[in-house]
Short mmCIF file of C-alpha atoms and ligand atoms in Angstrom, two decimals:
data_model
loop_
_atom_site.label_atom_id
_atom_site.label_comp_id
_atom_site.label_asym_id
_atom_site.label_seq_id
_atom_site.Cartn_x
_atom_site.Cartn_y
_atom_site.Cartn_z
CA UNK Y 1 5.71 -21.54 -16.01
CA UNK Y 2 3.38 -18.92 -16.43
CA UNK Y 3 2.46 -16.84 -13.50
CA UNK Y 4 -1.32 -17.62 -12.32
CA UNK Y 5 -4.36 -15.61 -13.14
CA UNK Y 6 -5.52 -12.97 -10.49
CA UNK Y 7 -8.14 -12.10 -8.80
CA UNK Y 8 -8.38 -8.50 -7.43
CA UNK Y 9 -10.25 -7.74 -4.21
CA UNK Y 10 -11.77 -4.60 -4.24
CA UNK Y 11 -13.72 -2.55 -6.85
CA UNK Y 12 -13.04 0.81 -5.79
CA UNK Y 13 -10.84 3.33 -7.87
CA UNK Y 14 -7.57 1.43 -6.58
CA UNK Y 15 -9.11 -1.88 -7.85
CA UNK Y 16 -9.39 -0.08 -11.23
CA UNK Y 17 -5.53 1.18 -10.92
CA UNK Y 18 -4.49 -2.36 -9.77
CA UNK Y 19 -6.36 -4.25 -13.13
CA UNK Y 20 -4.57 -1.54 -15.39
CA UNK Y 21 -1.55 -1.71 -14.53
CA UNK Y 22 -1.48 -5.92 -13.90
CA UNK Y 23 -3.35 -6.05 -17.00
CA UNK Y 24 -1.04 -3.79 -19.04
CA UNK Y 25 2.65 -3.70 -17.00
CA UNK Y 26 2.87 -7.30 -15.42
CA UNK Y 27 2.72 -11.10 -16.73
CA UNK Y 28 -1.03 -11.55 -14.68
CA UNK Y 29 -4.40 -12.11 -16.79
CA UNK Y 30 -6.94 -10.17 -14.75
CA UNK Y 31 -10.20 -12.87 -14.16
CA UNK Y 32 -12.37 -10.66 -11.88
CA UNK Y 33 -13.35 -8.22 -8.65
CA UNK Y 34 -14.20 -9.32 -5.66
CA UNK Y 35 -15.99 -8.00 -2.83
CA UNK Y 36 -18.47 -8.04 -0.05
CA UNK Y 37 -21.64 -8.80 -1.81
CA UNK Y 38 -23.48 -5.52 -0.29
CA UNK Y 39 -20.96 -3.77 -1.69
CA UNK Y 40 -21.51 -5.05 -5.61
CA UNK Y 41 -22.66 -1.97 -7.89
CA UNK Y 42 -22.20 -3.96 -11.29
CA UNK Y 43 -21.67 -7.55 -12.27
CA UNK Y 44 -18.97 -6.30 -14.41
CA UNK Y 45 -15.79 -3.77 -14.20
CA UNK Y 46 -13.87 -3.56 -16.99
CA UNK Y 47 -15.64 -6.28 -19.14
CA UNK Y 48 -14.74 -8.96 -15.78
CA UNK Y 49 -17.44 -10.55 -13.13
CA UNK Y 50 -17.38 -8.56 -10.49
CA UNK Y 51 -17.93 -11.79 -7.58
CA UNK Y 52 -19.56 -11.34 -4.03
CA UNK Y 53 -16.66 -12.60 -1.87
CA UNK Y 54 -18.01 -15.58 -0.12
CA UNK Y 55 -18.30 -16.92 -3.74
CA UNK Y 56 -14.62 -16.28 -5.01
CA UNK Y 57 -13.04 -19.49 -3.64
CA UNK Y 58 -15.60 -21.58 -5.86
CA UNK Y 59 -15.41 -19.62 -8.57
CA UNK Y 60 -11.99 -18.86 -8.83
CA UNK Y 61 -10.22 -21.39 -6.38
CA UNK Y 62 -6.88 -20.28 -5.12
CA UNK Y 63 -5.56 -23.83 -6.59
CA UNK Y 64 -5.52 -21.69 -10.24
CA UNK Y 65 -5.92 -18.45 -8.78
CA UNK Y 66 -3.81 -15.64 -7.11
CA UNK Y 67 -5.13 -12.87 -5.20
CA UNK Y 68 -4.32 -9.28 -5.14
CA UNK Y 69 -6.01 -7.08 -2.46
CA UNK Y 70 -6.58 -3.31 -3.58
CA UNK Y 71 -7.58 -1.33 -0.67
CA UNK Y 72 -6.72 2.41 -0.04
CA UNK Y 73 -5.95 3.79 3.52
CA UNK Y 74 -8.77 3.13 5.45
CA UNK Y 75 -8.69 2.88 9.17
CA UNK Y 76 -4.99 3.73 8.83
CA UNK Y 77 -4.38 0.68 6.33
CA UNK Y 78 -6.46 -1.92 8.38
CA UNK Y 79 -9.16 -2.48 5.94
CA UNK Y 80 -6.57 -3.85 3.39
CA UNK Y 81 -4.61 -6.18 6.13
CA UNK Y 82 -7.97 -7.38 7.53
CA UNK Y 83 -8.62 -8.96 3.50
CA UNK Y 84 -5.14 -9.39 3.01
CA UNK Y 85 -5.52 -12.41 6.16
CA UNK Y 86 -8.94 -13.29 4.90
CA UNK Y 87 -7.74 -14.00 1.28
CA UNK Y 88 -4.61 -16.03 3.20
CA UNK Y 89 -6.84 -17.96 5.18
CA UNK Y 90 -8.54 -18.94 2.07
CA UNK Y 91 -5.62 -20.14 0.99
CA UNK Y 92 -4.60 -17.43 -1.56
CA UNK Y 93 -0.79 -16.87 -2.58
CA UNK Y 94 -0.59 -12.86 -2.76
CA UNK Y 95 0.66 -11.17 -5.56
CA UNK Y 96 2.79 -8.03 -5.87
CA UNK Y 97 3.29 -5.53 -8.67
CA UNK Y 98 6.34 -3.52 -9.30
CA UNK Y 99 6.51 -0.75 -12.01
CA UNK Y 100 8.22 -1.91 -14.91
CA UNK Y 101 9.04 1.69 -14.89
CA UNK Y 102 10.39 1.66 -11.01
CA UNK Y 103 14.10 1.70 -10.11
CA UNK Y 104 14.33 -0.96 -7.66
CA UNK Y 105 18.33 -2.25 -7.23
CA UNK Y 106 19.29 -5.82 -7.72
CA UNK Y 107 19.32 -6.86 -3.47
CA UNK Y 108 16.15 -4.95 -2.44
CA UNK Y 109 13.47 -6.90 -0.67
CA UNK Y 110 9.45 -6.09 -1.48
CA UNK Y 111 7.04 -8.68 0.29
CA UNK Y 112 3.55 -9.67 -0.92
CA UNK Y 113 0.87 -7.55 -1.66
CA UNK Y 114 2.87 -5.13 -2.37
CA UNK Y 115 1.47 -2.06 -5.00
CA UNK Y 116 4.76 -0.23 -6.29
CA UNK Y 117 3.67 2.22 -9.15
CA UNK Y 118 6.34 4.13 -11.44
CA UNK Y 119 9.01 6.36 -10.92
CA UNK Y 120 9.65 5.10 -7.27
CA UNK Y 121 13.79 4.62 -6.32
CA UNK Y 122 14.03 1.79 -4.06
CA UNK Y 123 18.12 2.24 -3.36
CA UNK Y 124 20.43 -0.89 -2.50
CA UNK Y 125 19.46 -2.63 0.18
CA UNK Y 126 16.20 -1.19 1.00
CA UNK Y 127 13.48 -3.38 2.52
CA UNK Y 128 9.60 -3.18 1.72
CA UNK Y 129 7.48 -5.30 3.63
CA UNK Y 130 4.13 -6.88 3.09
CA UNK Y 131 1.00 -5.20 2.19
CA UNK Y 132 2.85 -2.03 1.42
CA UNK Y 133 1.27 0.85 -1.53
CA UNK Y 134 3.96 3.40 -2.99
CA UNK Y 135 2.52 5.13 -5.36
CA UNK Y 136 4.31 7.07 -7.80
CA UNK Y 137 7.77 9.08 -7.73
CA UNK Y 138 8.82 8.27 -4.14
CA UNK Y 139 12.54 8.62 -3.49
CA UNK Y 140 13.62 5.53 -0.72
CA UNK Y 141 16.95 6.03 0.24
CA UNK Y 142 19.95 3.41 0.83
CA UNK Y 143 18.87 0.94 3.87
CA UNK Y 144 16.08 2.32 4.18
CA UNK Y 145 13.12 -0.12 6.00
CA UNK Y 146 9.54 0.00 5.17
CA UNK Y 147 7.45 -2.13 7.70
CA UNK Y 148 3.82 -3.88 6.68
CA UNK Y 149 0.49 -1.94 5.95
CA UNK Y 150 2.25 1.76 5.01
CA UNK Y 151 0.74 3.53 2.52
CA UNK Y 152 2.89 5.99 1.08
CA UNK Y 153 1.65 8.60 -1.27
CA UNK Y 154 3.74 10.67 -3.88
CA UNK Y 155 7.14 12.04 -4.33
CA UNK Y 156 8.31 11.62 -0.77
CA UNK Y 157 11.67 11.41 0.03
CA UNK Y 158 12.81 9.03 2.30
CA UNK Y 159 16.54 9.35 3.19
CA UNK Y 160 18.67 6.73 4.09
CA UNK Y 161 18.63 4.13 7.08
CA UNK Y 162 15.00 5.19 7.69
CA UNK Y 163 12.10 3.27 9.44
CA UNK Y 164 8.61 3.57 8.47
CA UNK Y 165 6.59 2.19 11.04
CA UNK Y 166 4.15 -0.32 10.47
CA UNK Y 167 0.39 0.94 9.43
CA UNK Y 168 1.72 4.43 8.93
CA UNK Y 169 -0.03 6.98 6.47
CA UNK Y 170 2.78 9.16 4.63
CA UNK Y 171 1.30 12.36 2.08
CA UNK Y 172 2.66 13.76 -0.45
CA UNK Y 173 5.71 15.51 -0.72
CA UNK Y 174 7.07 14.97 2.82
CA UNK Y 175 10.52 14.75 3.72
CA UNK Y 176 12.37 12.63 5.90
CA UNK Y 177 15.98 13.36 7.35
CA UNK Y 178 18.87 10.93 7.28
CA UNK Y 179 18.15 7.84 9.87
CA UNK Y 180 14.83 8.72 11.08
CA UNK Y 181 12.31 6.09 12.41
CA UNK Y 182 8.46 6.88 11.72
CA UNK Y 183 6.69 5.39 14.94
CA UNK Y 184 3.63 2.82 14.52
CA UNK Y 185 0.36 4.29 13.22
CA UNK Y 186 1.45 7.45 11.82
CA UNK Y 187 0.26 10.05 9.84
CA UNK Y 188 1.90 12.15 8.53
CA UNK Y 189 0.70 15.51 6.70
CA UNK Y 190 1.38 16.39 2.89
CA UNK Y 191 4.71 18.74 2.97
CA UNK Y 192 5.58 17.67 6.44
CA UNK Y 193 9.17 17.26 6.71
CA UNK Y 194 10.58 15.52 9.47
CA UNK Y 195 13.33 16.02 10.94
CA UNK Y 196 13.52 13.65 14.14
CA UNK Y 197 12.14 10.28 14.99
CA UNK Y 198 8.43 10.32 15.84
CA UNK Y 199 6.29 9.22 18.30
CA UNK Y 200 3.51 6.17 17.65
CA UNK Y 201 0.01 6.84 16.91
CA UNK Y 202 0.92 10.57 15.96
CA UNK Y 203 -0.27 13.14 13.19
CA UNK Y 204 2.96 15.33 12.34
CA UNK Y 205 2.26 18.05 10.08
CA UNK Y 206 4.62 21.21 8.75
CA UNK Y 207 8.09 22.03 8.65
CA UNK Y 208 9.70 21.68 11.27
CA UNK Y 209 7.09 18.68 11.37
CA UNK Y 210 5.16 19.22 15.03
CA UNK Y 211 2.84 17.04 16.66
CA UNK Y 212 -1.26 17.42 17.03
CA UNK Y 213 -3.04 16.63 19.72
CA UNK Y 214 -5.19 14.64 18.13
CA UNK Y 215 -4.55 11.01 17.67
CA UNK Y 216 -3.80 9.40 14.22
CA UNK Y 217 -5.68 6.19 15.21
CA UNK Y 218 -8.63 8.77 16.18
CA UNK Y 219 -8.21 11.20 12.97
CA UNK Y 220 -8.60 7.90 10.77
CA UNK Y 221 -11.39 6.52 12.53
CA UNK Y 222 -9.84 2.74 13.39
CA UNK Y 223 -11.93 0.41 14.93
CA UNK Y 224 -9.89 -2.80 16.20
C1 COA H 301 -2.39 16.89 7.84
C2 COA H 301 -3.85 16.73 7.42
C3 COA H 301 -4.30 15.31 7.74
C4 COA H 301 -4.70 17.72 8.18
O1 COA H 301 -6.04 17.48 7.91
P1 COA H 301 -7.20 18.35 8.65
O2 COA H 301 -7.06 18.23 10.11
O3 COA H 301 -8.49 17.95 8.02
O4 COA H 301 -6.80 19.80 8.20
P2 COA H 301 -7.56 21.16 8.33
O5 COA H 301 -7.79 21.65 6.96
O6 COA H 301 -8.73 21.05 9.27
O7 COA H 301 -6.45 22.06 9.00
C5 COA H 301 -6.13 22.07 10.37
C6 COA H 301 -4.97 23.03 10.55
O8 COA H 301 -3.77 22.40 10.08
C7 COA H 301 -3.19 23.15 8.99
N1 COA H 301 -2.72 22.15 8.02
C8 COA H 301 -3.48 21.24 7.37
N2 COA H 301 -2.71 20.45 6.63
C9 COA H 301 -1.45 20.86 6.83
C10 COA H 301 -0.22 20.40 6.30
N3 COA H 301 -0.12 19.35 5.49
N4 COA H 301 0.89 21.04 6.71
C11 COA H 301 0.82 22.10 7.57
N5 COA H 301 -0.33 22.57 8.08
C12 COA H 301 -1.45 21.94 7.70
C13 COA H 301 -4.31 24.01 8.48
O9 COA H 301 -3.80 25.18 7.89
C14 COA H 301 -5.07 24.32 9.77
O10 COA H 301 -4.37 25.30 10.50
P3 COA H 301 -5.13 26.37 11.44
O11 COA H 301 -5.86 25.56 12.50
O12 COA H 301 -4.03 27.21 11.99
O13 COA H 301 -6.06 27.08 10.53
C15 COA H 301 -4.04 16.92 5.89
O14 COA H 301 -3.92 18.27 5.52
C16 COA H 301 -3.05 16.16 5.03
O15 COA H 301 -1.89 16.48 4.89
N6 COA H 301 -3.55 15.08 4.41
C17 COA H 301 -2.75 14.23 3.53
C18 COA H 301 -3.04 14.58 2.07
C19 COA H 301 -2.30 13.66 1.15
O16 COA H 301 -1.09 13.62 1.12
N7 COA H 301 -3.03 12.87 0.40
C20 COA H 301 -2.46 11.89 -0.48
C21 COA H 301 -3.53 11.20 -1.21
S1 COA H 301 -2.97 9.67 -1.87
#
Protein backbone atom coordinates (compact mmCIF):
# COMPACT_ATOMS: atom_id res chain seq x y z
CA UNK A 1 0.00 0.00 0.00
CA UNK A 2 1.16 3.23 -0.83
CA UNK A 3 2.69 5.33 1.81
CA UNK A 4 0.26 8.40 2.78
CA UNK A 5 0.53 11.92 1.57
CA UNK A 6 2.43 14.46 3.86
CA UNK A 7 2.03 17.35 5.27
CA UNK A 8 5.13 19.41 6.27
CA UNK A 9 5.07 21.75 9.26
CA UNK A 10 7.09 24.55 8.82
CA UNK A 11 7.83 26.95 5.90
CA UNK A 12 11.16 28.04 6.68
CA UNK A 13 14.32 27.07 4.54
CA UNK A 14 14.28 23.45 6.23
CA UNK A 15 10.58 23.11 5.18
CA UNK A 16 11.86 23.84 1.62
CA UNK A 17 14.82 21.08 2.09
CA UNK A 18 12.26 18.63 3.65
CA UNK A 19 9.55 19.02 0.35
CA UNK A 20 12.67 18.48 -2.02
CA UNK A 21 14.01 15.85 -0.93
CA UNK A 22 10.38 13.87 0.10
CA UNK A 23 9.21 15.11 -3.10
CA UNK A 24 12.21 13.93 -5.18
CA UNK A 25 14.14 10.97 -2.89
CA UNK A 26 11.17 9.25 -0.97
CA UNK A 27 7.70 7.45 -1.91
CA UNK A 28 5.61 10.75 -0.11
CA UNK A 29 3.41 13.21 -2.39
CA UNK A 30 4.00 16.56 -0.74
CA UNK A 31 0.11 18.21 -0.13
CA UNK A 32 1.12 21.40 1.77
CA UNK A 33 2.95 23.76 4.67
CA UNK A 34 1.72 24.31 7.68
CA UNK A 35 2.17 26.80 10.24
CA UNK A 36 1.09 29.27 12.82
CA UNK A 37 -1.19 31.49 10.91
CA UNK A 38 0.89 34.81 11.98
CA UNK A 39 3.56 33.27 10.61
CA UNK A 40 1.98 32.73 6.80
CA UNK A 41 4.02 34.93 4.16
CA UNK A 42 2.34 33.22 1.01
CA UNK A 43 -0.61 30.97 0.41
CA UNK A 44 1.67 28.96 -1.64
CA UNK A 45 5.42 27.39 -1.44
CA UNK A 46 6.39 25.50 -4.09
CA UNK A 47 3.05 25.53 -6.10
CA UNK A 48 1.29 23.85 -2.44
CA UNK A 49 -1.27 25.76 0.14
CA UNK A 50 0.64 26.93 2.58
CA UNK A 51 -2.31 26.21 5.74
CA UNK A 52 -2.53 28.23 9.11
CA UNK A 53 -2.14 25.33 11.58
CA UNK A 54 -5.31 25.31 13.50
CA UNK A 55 -6.81 24.53 10.01
CA UNK A 56 -4.56 21.47 8.95
CA UNK A 57 -6.55 18.73 10.74
CA UNK A 58 -9.71 19.75 8.54
CA UNK A 59 -8.04 20.21 5.67
CA UNK A 60 -5.74 17.55 5.59
CA UNK A 61 -7.00 15.07 8.39
CA UNK A 62 -4.37 12.81 9.78
CA UNK A 63 -6.93 9.82 8.76
CA UNK A 64 -5.21 10.40 4.93
CA UNK A 65 -2.49 12.43 6.05
CA UNK A 66 1.07 12.08 7.59
CA UNK A 67 2.96 14.74 9.13
CA UNK A 68 6.50 15.73 8.91
CA UNK A 69 7.76 18.54 11.24
CA UNK A 70 10.73 20.69 9.73
CA UNK A 71 12.13 22.81 12.36
CA UNK A 72 15.86 23.89 12.69
CA UNK A 73 17.61 24.24 16.16
CA UNK A 74 15.78 26.62 17.92
CA UNK A 75 15.78 26.83 21.65
CA UNK A 76 18.28 23.95 21.51
CA UNK A 77 15.77 21.72 19.35
CA UNK A 78 12.59 22.53 21.48
CA UNK A 79 10.70 24.37 18.91
CA UNK A 80 10.60 21.18 16.70
CA UNK A 81 9.63 18.67 19.79
CA UNK A 82 7.04 21.19 21.04
CA UNK A 83 5.14 20.59 17.15
CA UNK A 84 6.41 17.29 16.95
CA UNK A 85 3.73 16.54 20.34
CA UNK A 86 1.27 18.99 18.92
CA UNK A 87 1.04 17.20 15.48
CA UNK A 88 0.85 13.72 17.80
CA UNK A 89 -1.82 14.98 19.80
CA UNK A 90 -3.64 15.67 16.67
CA UNK A 91 -3.35 12.43 15.93
CA UNK A 92 -0.61 12.53 13.22
CA UNK A 93 1.64 9.35 12.42
CA UNK A 94 5.25 11.04 11.88
CA UNK A 95 7.20 10.43 9.03
CA UNK A 96 10.96 10.01 8.58
CA UNK A 97 13.25 10.44 5.60
CA UNK A 98 16.44 8.65 5.01
CA UNK A 99 18.81 9.51 2.07
CA UNK A 100 18.47 7.16 -0.58
CA UNK A 101 22.03 8.13 -0.84
CA UNK A 102 22.83 7.36 3.11
CA UNK A 103 24.68 4.22 4.27
CA UNK A 104 22.58 3.04 6.97
CA UNK A 105 23.37 -1.03 7.81
CA UNK A 106 20.68 -3.60 7.73
CA UNK A 107 19.99 -3.66 12.05
CA UNK A 108 20.20 0.13 12.66
CA UNK A 109 17.30 1.75 14.41
CA UNK A 110 16.05 5.57 13.24
CA UNK A 111 12.71 6.65 15.07
CA UNK A 112 10.12 9.11 13.71
CA UNK A 113 10.66 12.38 12.58
CA UNK A 114 13.71 11.68 11.79
CA UNK A 115 15.61 14.08 8.78
CA UNK A 116 18.72 11.92 7.57
CA UNK A 117 20.21 13.71 4.42
CA UNK A 118 23.04 12.02 2.15
CA UNK A 119 26.30 10.78 2.66
CA UNK A 120 25.68 10.03 6.45
CA UNK A 121 27.28 6.28 7.74
CA UNK A 122 25.02 4.98 10.26
CA UNK A 123 27.40 1.68 11.22
CA UNK A 124 25.80 -1.71 12.53
CA UNK A 125 23.94 -1.39 15.29
CA UNK A 126 23.68 2.23 15.73
CA UNK A 127 20.54 3.75 17.25
CA UNK A 128 18.83 7.15 16.16
CA UNK A 129 16.05 8.22 18.09
CA UNK A 130 13.03 10.36 17.47
CA UNK A 131 12.97 13.78 16.18
CA UNK A 132 16.61 13.58 15.26
CA UNK A 133 18.23 16.00 11.94
CA UNK A 134 21.68 14.68 10.45
CA UNK A 135 22.40 16.50 7.83
CA UNK A 136 24.83 15.57 5.34
CA UNK A 137 28.25 13.50 5.48
CA UNK A 138 28.22 12.58 9.19
CA UNK A 139 30.33 9.57 10.07
CA UNK A 140 28.27 7.46 13.20
CA UNK A 141 30.34 4.88 14.34
CA UNK A 142 29.50 1.09 15.40
CA UNK A 143 26.97 1.20 18.57
CA UNK A 144 26.87 4.33 18.55
CA UNK A 145 23.40 5.98 20.37
CA UNK A 146 21.76 9.08 19.27
CA UNK A 147 19.02 10.19 21.83
CA UNK A 148 15.69 12.42 20.72
CA UNK A 149 15.77 16.17 19.58
CA UNK A 150 19.82 16.27 18.42
CA UNK A 151 20.53 18.15 15.68
CA UNK A 152 23.64 17.28 14.16
CA UNK A 153 25.23 19.33 11.49
CA UNK A 154 27.91 18.19 8.85
CA UNK A 155 30.71 15.81 8.53
CA UNK A 156 31.08 14.97 12.19
CA UNK A 157 32.54 12.02 13.24
CA UNK A 158 31.10 10.15 15.81
CA UNK A 159 33.21 7.12 16.93
CA UNK A 160 31.97 4.13 18.22
CA UNK A 161 29.81 3.26 21.43
CA UNK A 162 29.04 7.01 21.68
CA UNK A 163 26.05 8.84 23.39
CA UNK A 164 24.61 11.92 22.15
CA UNK A 165 22.56 13.33 24.68
CA UNK A 166 19.17 14.22 24.17
CA UNK A 167 18.43 18.00 22.75
CA UNK A 168 22.09 18.42 22.02
CA UNK A 169 23.38 20.88 19.21
CA UNK A 170 26.54 19.24 17.38
CA UNK A 171 28.52 21.76 14.44
CA UNK A 172 30.27 20.96 11.89
CA UNK A 173 33.26 19.08 11.68
CA UNK A 174 33.60 18.03 15.35
CA UNK A 175 35.09 15.00 16.51
CA UNK A 176 34.22 12.62 19.00
CA UNK A 177 36.66 9.95 20.64
CA UNK A 178 35.90 6.28 21.00
CA UNK A 179 32.97 5.73 23.82
CA UNK A 180 32.22 9.18 24.70
CA UNK A 181 28.78 10.30 26.08
CA UNK A 182 27.60 13.97 25.05
CA UNK A 183 25.60 15.17 28.25
CA UNK A 184 21.87 16.60 27.86
CA UNK A 185 21.53 20.01 26.20
CA UNK A 186 24.76 20.39 24.58
CA UNK A 187 26.38 22.44 22.28
CA UNK A 188 28.94 21.85 20.91
CA UNK A 189 31.22 24.28 18.69
CA UNK A 190 32.14 23.68 14.87
CA UNK A 191 35.79 21.88 14.97
CA UNK A 192 35.43 20.99 18.57
CA UNK A 193 36.80 17.69 19.14
CA UNK A 194 36.08 15.93 22.15
CA UNK A 195 37.91 13.92 23.76
CA UNK A 196 36.07 12.99 27.18
CA UNK A 197 32.50 12.70 28.24
CA UNK A 198 30.80 16.06 28.81
CA UNK A 199 28.94 17.68 31.20
CA UNK A 200 24.91 18.61 30.65
CA UNK A 201 23.78 21.91 29.59
CA UNK A 202 27.45 22.77 28.36
CA UNK A 203 29.00 24.72 25.28
CA UNK A 204 32.42 22.83 24.46
CA UNK A 205 34.37 24.48 21.91
CA UNK A 206 38.19 23.75 20.46
CA UNK A 207 40.57 21.08 20.54
CA UNK A 208 41.15 19.80 23.29
CA UNK A 209 37.28 20.68 23.48
CA UNK A 210 37.01 23.02 26.93
CA UNK A 211 34.07 24.20 28.59
CA UNK A 212 32.46 28.02 28.62
CA UNK A 213 31.05 29.49 31.23
CA UNK A 214 28.21 30.27 29.69
CA UNK A 215 25.31 27.95 29.63
CA UNK A 216 24.08 26.16 26.40
CA UNK A 217 20.42 26.41 27.55
CA UNK A 218 21.32 30.31 28.06
CA UNK A 219 23.50 30.74 24.68
CA UNK A 220 20.31 29.29 22.77
CA UNK A 221 17.85 31.28 24.45
CA UNK A 222 15.31 28.23 25.77
CA UNK A 223 12.35 29.13 27.37
CA UNK A 224 10.57 25.98 29.09
C1 LIG B 1 31.01 27.76 19.46
C2 LIG B 1 30.16 28.91 18.95
C3 LIG B 1 28.71 28.67 19.38
C4 LIG B 1 30.66 30.21 19.55
O1 LIG B 1 29.80 31.24 19.21
P1 LIG B 1 30.04 32.75 19.78
O2 LIG B 1 30.07 32.73 21.25
O3 LIG B 1 29.05 33.62 19.10
O4 LIG B 1 31.48 33.02 19.22
P2 LIG B 1 32.32 34.35 19.18
O5 LIG B 1 32.57 34.63 17.74
O6 LIG B 1 31.71 35.42 20.03
O7 LIG B 1 33.67 33.87 19.83
C5 LIG B 1 33.90 33.75 21.21
C6 LIG B 1 35.31 33.20 21.38
O8 LIG B 1 35.31 31.80 21.07
C7 LIG B 1 36.18 31.53 19.95
N1 LIG B 1 35.48 30.54 19.12
C8 LIG B 1 34.29 30.70 18.51
N2 LIG B 1 33.93 29.58 17.90
C9 LIG B 1 34.89 28.69 18.15
C10 LIG B 1 35.06 27.34 17.76
N3 LIG B 1 34.15 26.67 17.06
N4 LIG B 1 36.17 26.71 18.19
C11 LIG B 1 37.10 27.36 18.94
N5 LIG B 1 36.99 28.65 19.31
C12 LIG B 1 35.89 29.29 18.92
C13 LIG B 1 36.38 32.86 19.28
O9 LIG B 1 37.62 32.90 18.62
C14 LIG B 1 36.35 33.81 20.48
O10 LIG B 1 37.58 33.73 21.17
P3 LIG B 1 38.20 35.00 21.94
O11 LIG B 1 37.20 35.38 23.01
O12 LIG B 1 39.50 34.50 22.49
O13 LIG B 1 38.34 36.06 20.90
C15 LIG B 1 30.15 29.01 17.40
O14 LIG B 1 31.39 29.50 16.92
C16 LIG B 1 29.92 27.68 16.69
O15 LIG B 1 30.76 26.80 16.60
N6 LIG B 1 28.71 27.54 16.15
C17 LIG B 1 28.30 26.36 15.41
C18 LIG B 1 28.39 26.61 13.91
C19 LIG B 1 27.90 25.43 13.14
O16 LIG B 1 28.44 24.35 13.20
N7 LIG B 1 26.81 25.62 12.41
C20 LIG B 1 26.19 24.56 11.67
C21 LIG B 1 25.04 25.10 10.93
S1 LIG B 1 23.94 23.81 10.46
Amino acid sequence: MAEKPLVIIGNGEIAEMACEYFAYDSDRAVAAFAIGAEYIKDATLHERPVVALDQLATLYPPDSHDAFVAIGDGQLNRLRRRHVDAAKAQGYRLASYVSSRAFVWRNVEIGENCFILEHNVLQPFTQVGDNVTLWSGNHIGHRSVIEDDVFMSSHVVVSGFCRIGARSFVGVNAALAHQVQIGADNFIGMGAVITASTEPDGIYQGNPAERRTISAKRFCRVRE
